[in-house]
Amino acid sequence: MAILPVLRYPHPALRAKCKAVEDTNDEIRTLFEDMTETMCAYPGCVGLAAPQVGVVKRLFVIDVSRKIGPKKNHGLLKLLNPVITYSEGEKISREGCLSIPEFLGDVKRARRVILRALDESGEEIEVPAKGLEAIAIQHELDHLDGILFIDKVSSLGRNLIRRED
Ligand code: NI
């Protein structure tokens, strides 16, 4: 296990269109472990996508229970080749990103989603999500297409807010 360096905007890997993972193997499982450890090294961080650690592959980890506790979410998820198969509603909430640590911004997302993906052993899973978990899934999925939350903030005509630390 290792804590990986997190790339910061405007690193080009953050704008890459990530490639599908062809097969699950020890390399992928180790990457998942390292990404989980990296996420957990940052208080309040609920998700991390592979391009944020310089790997342009379609996978991410999320764990919103780190922020909101175990209720009404799936806890730690390690997801490969994720696809949203259903979405419903709208919700605006304040987001941040380890790769853009200076800013927060209000982003409009679907309120509920169903995600289909492979888990770390290559089994297909379906994840129905709402609340913060649905938001985190959409944020991380965007990373796999080189989309950052700041893109969606500006498209709403809203201002970015500088974080006060
Ligand atoms: Ni992010």
mmCIF file of C-alpha atoms and ligand atoms in Angstrom:
data_model
loop_
_atom_site.group_PDB
_atom_site.id
_atom_site.type_symbol
_atom_site.label_atom_id
_atom_site.label_comp_id
_atom_site.label_asym_id
_atom_site.label_seq_id
_atom_site.Cartn_x
_atom_site.Cartn_y
_atom_site.Cartn_z
ATOM 1 C CA MET A 1 0.000 0.000 0.000
ATOM 2 C CA ALA A 2 1.140 3.491 -0.751
ATOM 3 C CA ILE A 3 -0.133 7.032 -0.702
ATOM 4 C CA LEU A 4 0.122 8.304 -4.271
ATOM 5 C CA PRO A 5 0.853 11.893 -5.292
ATOM 6 C CA VAL A 6 -2.362 13.642 -6.413
ATOM 7 C CA LEU A 7 -2.036 15.630 -9.639
ATOM 8 C CA ARG A 8 -3.276 19.176 -9.663
ATOM 9 C CA TYR A 9 -5.055 21.220 -12.292
ATOM 10 C CA PRO A 10 -3.953 22.027 -15.015
ATOM 11 C CA HIS A 11 -2.001 18.751 -15.324
ATOM 12 C CA PRO A 12 -2.867 17.226 -18.761
ATOM 13 C CA ALA A 13 -3.768 13.800 -17.281
ATOM 14 C CA LEU A 14 -6.787 15.502 -15.701
ATOM 15 C CA ARG A 15 -8.073 16.324 -19.195
ATOM 16 C CA ALA A 16 -7.547 12.847 -20.671
ATOM 17 C CA LYS A 17 -10.334 10.655 -21.943
ATOM 18 C CA CYS A 18 -9.552 7.535 -19.923
ATOM 19 C CA LYS A 19 -9.418 4.060 -21.441
ATOM 20 C CA ALA A 20 -11.570 1.108 -20.424
ATOM 21 C CA VAL A 21 -9.861 -1.495 -18.240
ATOM 22 C CA GLU A 22 -9.523 -4.710 -20.227
ATOM 23 C CA ASP A 23 -9.103 -7.129 -17.366
ATOM 24 C CA THR A 24 -8.902 -7.094 -13.618
ATOM 25 C CA ASN A 25 -5.544 -8.240 -12.319
ATOM 26 C CA ASP A 26 -3.183 -7.698 -9.393
ATOM 27 C CA GLU A 27 -1.939 -4.439 -10.880
ATOM 28 C CA ILE A 28 -5.491 -3.052 -10.862
ATOM 29 C CA ARG A 29 -6.171 -4.376 -7.362
ATOM 30 C CA THR A 30 -2.966 -2.759 -6.059
ATOM 31 C CA LEU A 31 -3.932 0.506 -7.742
ATOM 32 C CA PHE A 32 -7.342 0.335 -6.026
ATOM 33 C CA GLU A 33 -5.652 -0.237 -2.650
ATOM 34 C CA ASP A 34 -3.255 2.647 -3.173
ATOM 35 C CA MET A 35 -6.044 4.960 -4.348
ATOM 36 C CA THR A 36 -8.125 4.028 -1.301
ATOM 37 C CA GLU A 37 -5.213 4.752 1.004
ATOM 38 C CA THR A 38 -4.611 8.050 -0.800
ATOM 39 C CA MET A 39 -8.281 9.068 -0.478
ATOM 40 C CA CYS A 40 -8.206 8.208 3.216
ATOM 41 C CA ALA A 41 -5.116 10.372 3.733
ATOM 42 C CA TYR A 42 -7.265 13.462 3.079
ATOM 43 C CA PRO A 43 -9.926 14.283 5.679
ATOM 44 C CA GLY A 44 -13.298 14.891 4.062
ATOM 45 C CA CYS A 45 -12.281 13.345 0.743
ATOM 46 C CA VAL A 46 -15.008 10.978 -0.501
ATOM 47 C CA GLY A 47 -13.688 9.949 -3.900
ATOM 48 C CA LEU A 48 -10.625 9.654 -6.089
ATOM 49 C CA ALA A 49 -10.413 8.883 -9.819
ATOM 50 C CA ALA A 50 -7.465 7.183 -11.524
ATOM 51 C CA PRO A 51 -6.419 10.186 -13.685
ATOM 52 C CA GLN A 52 -5.902 12.160 -10.457
ATOM 53 C CA VAL A 53 -2.983 9.838 -9.731
ATOM 54 C CA GLY A 54 -1.806 9.875 -13.356
ATOM 55 C CA VAL A 55 -3.432 6.625 -14.510
ATOM 56 C CA VAL A 56 -5.686 7.276 -17.506
ATOM 57 C CA LYS A 57 -7.968 4.290 -16.983
ATOM 58 C CA ARG A 58 -11.671 4.123 -16.238
ATOM 59 C CA LEU A 59 -11.780 3.438 -12.527
ATOM 60 C CA PHE A 60 -12.385 5.259 -9.291
ATOM 61 C CA VAL A 61 -12.925 4.734 -5.581
ATOM 62 C CA ILE A 62 -15.561 6.418 -3.466
ATOM 63 C CA ASP A 63 -16.550 6.210 0.175
ATOM 64 C CA VAL A 64 -19.067 8.803 1.307
ATOM 65 C CA SER A 65 -19.395 7.097 4.696
ATOM 66 C CA ARG A 66 -16.163 8.947 5.551
ATOM 67 C CA LYS A 67 -18.240 12.124 5.611
ATOM 68 C CA ILE A 68 -21.827 11.119 6.404
ATOM 69 C CA GLY A 69 -21.438 7.830 8.259
ATOM 70 C CA PRO A 70 -22.617 4.378 7.245
ATOM 71 C CA LYS A 71 -26.287 5.201 6.733
ATOM 72 C CA LYS A 72 -27.894 5.153 3.264
ATOM 73 C CA ASN A 73 -24.775 4.514 1.215
ATOM 74 C CA HIS A 74 -22.551 1.648 0.120
ATOM 75 C CA GLY A 75 -19.400 2.643 1.980
ATOM 76 C CA LEU A 76 -16.160 1.937 0.124
ATOM 77 C CA LEU A 77 -16.675 1.110 -3.547
ATOM 78 C CA LYS A 78 -13.920 0.264 -6.046
ATOM 79 C CA LEU A 79 -15.415 0.607 -9.509
ATOM 80 C CA LEU A 80 -14.135 -0.278 -12.971
ATOM 81 C CA ASN A 81 -15.556 0.873 -16.314
ATOM 82 C CA PRO A 82 -18.510 2.576 -14.623
ATOM 83 C CA VAL A 83 -21.555 3.699 -16.602
ATOM 84 C CA ILE A 84 -24.627 5.576 -15.394
ATOM 85 C CA THR A 85 -27.662 3.645 -16.632
ATOM 86 C CA TYR A 86 -30.344 5.790 -15.022
ATOM 87 C CA SER A 87 -30.558 9.262 -13.565
ATOM 88 C CA GLU A 88 -33.352 11.288 -12.087
ATOM 89 C CA GLY A 89 -33.963 14.745 -10.695
ATOM 90 C CA GLU A 90 -31.670 17.703 -10.142
ATOM 91 C CA LYS A 91 -29.723 18.953 -7.192
ATOM 92 C CA ILE A 92 -27.217 21.761 -6.758
ATOM 93 C CA SER A 93 -24.540 21.196 -4.153
ATOM 94 C CA ARG A 94 -21.145 22.550 -3.256
ATOM 95 C CA GLU A 95 -18.227 20.493 -4.525
ATOM 96 C CA GLY A 96 -14.502 20.479 -4.192
ATOM 97 C CA CYS A 97 -11.735 18.340 -5.642
ATOM 98 C CA LEU A 98 -8.292 17.252 -4.418
ATOM 99 C CA SER A 99 -6.918 18.257 -7.819
ATOM 100 C CA ILE A 100 -8.248 21.830 -7.486
ATOM 101 C CA PRO A 101 -7.735 22.376 -3.766
ATOM 102 C CA GLU A 102 -8.087 26.160 -3.788
ATOM 103 C CA PHE A 103 -11.729 26.249 -4.851
ATOM 104 C CA LEU A 104 -15.243 25.100 -4.112
ATOM 105 C CA GLY A 105 -18.198 25.559 -6.427
ATOM 106 C CA ASP A 106 -21.912 24.876 -6.763
ATOM 107 C CA VAL A 107 -22.651 22.202 -9.367
ATOM 108 C CA LYS A 108 -25.955 20.871 -10.680
ATOM 109 C CA ARG A 109 -26.156 17.075 -10.807
ATOM 110 C CA ALA A 110 -28.802 14.365 -10.975
ATOM 111 C CA ARG A 111 -30.354 13.644 -7.594
ATOM 112 C CA ARG A 112 -30.395 9.867 -8.024
ATOM 113 C CA VAL A 113 -28.398 7.609 -10.295
ATOM 114 C CA ILE A 114 -27.939 3.944 -10.960
ATOM 115 C CA LEU A 115 -24.390 2.999 -11.843
ATOM 116 C CA ARG A 116 -23.291 -0.201 -13.493
ATOM 117 C CA ALA A 117 -19.640 -1.185 -13.156
ATOM 118 C CA LEU A 118 -17.252 -4.036 -12.474
ATOM 119 C CA ASP A 119 -15.874 -4.552 -8.998
ATOM 120 C CA GLU A 120 -12.223 -5.360 -8.320
ATOM 121 C CA SER A 121 -12.784 -9.051 -8.981
ATOM 122 C CA GLY A 122 -14.401 -8.346 -12.345
ATOM 123 C CA GLU A 123 -17.974 -9.037 -11.234
ATOM 124 C CA GLU A 124 -20.652 -6.775 -12.635
ATOM 125 C CA ILE A 125 -22.413 -4.739 -9.960
ATOM 126 C CA GLU A 126 -25.231 -2.229 -9.952
ATOM 127 C CA VAL A 127 -25.150 0.662 -7.505
ATOM 128 C CA PRO A 128 -28.316 2.684 -6.895
ATOM 129 C CA ALA A 129 -27.229 5.930 -5.246
ATOM 130 C CA LYS A 130 -28.738 9.122 -3.932
ATOM 131 C CA GLY A 131 -27.616 12.114 -1.887
ATOM 132 C CA LEU A 132 -23.884 12.650 -1.494
ATOM 133 C CA GLU A 133 -23.118 9.221 -2.937
ATOM 134 C CA ALA A 134 -24.924 10.070 -6.197
ATOM 135 C CA ILE A 135 -23.056 13.398 -6.387
ATOM 136 C CA ALA A 136 -19.690 11.742 -5.734
ATOM 137 C CA ILE A 137 -20.319 9.092 -8.386
ATOM 138 C CA GLN A 138 -21.112 11.761 -10.995
ATOM 139 C CA HIS A 139 -18.085 13.865 -9.999
ATOM 140 C CA GLU A 140 -15.705 10.882 -10.246
ATOM 141 C CA LEU A 141 -17.244 9.628 -13.486
ATOM 142 C CA ASP A 142 -16.659 13.072 -15.033
ATOM 143 C CA HIS A 143 -12.947 12.752 -14.150
ATOM 144 C CA LEU A 144 -12.756 9.698 -16.438
ATOM 145 C CA ASP A 145 -13.782 11.910 -19.362
ATOM 146 C CA GLY A 146 -11.446 14.762 -18.464
ATOM 147 C CA ILE A 147 -14.265 16.871 -17.046
ATOM 148 C CA LEU A 148 -13.687 18.845 -13.841
ATOM 149 C CA PHE A 149 -16.260 20.390 -11.545
ATOM 150 C CA ILE A 150 -15.021 23.881 -12.443
ATOM 151 C CA ASP A 151 -16.261 23.267 -16.013
ATOM 152 C CA LYS A 152 -19.778 22.809 -14.718
ATOM 153 C CA VAL A 153 -19.602 25.735 -12.323
ATOM 154 C CA SER A 154 -18.782 28.137 -15.129
ATOM 155 C CA SER A 155 -21.450 26.656 -17.400
ATOM 156 C CA LEU A 156 -23.982 27.565 -14.760
ATOM 157 C CA GLY A 157 -22.704 31.126 -14.664
ATOM 158 C CA ARG A 158 -21.884 30.745 -11.012
ATOM 159 C CA ASN A 159 -18.778 31.981 -9.310
ATOM 160 C CA LEU A 160 -16.088 29.813 -7.908
ATOM 161 C CA ILE A 161 -15.495 30.295 -4.252
ATOM 162 C CA ARG A 162 -11.991 30.443 -2.925
ATOM 163 C CA ARG A 163 -11.528 28.041 -0.054
ATOM 164 C CA GLU A 164 -10.626 29.647 3.240
ATOM 165 C CA ASP A 165 -8.229 27.398 5.082
HETATM 166 NI NI NI B 1 -12.384 15.504 -8.166
#
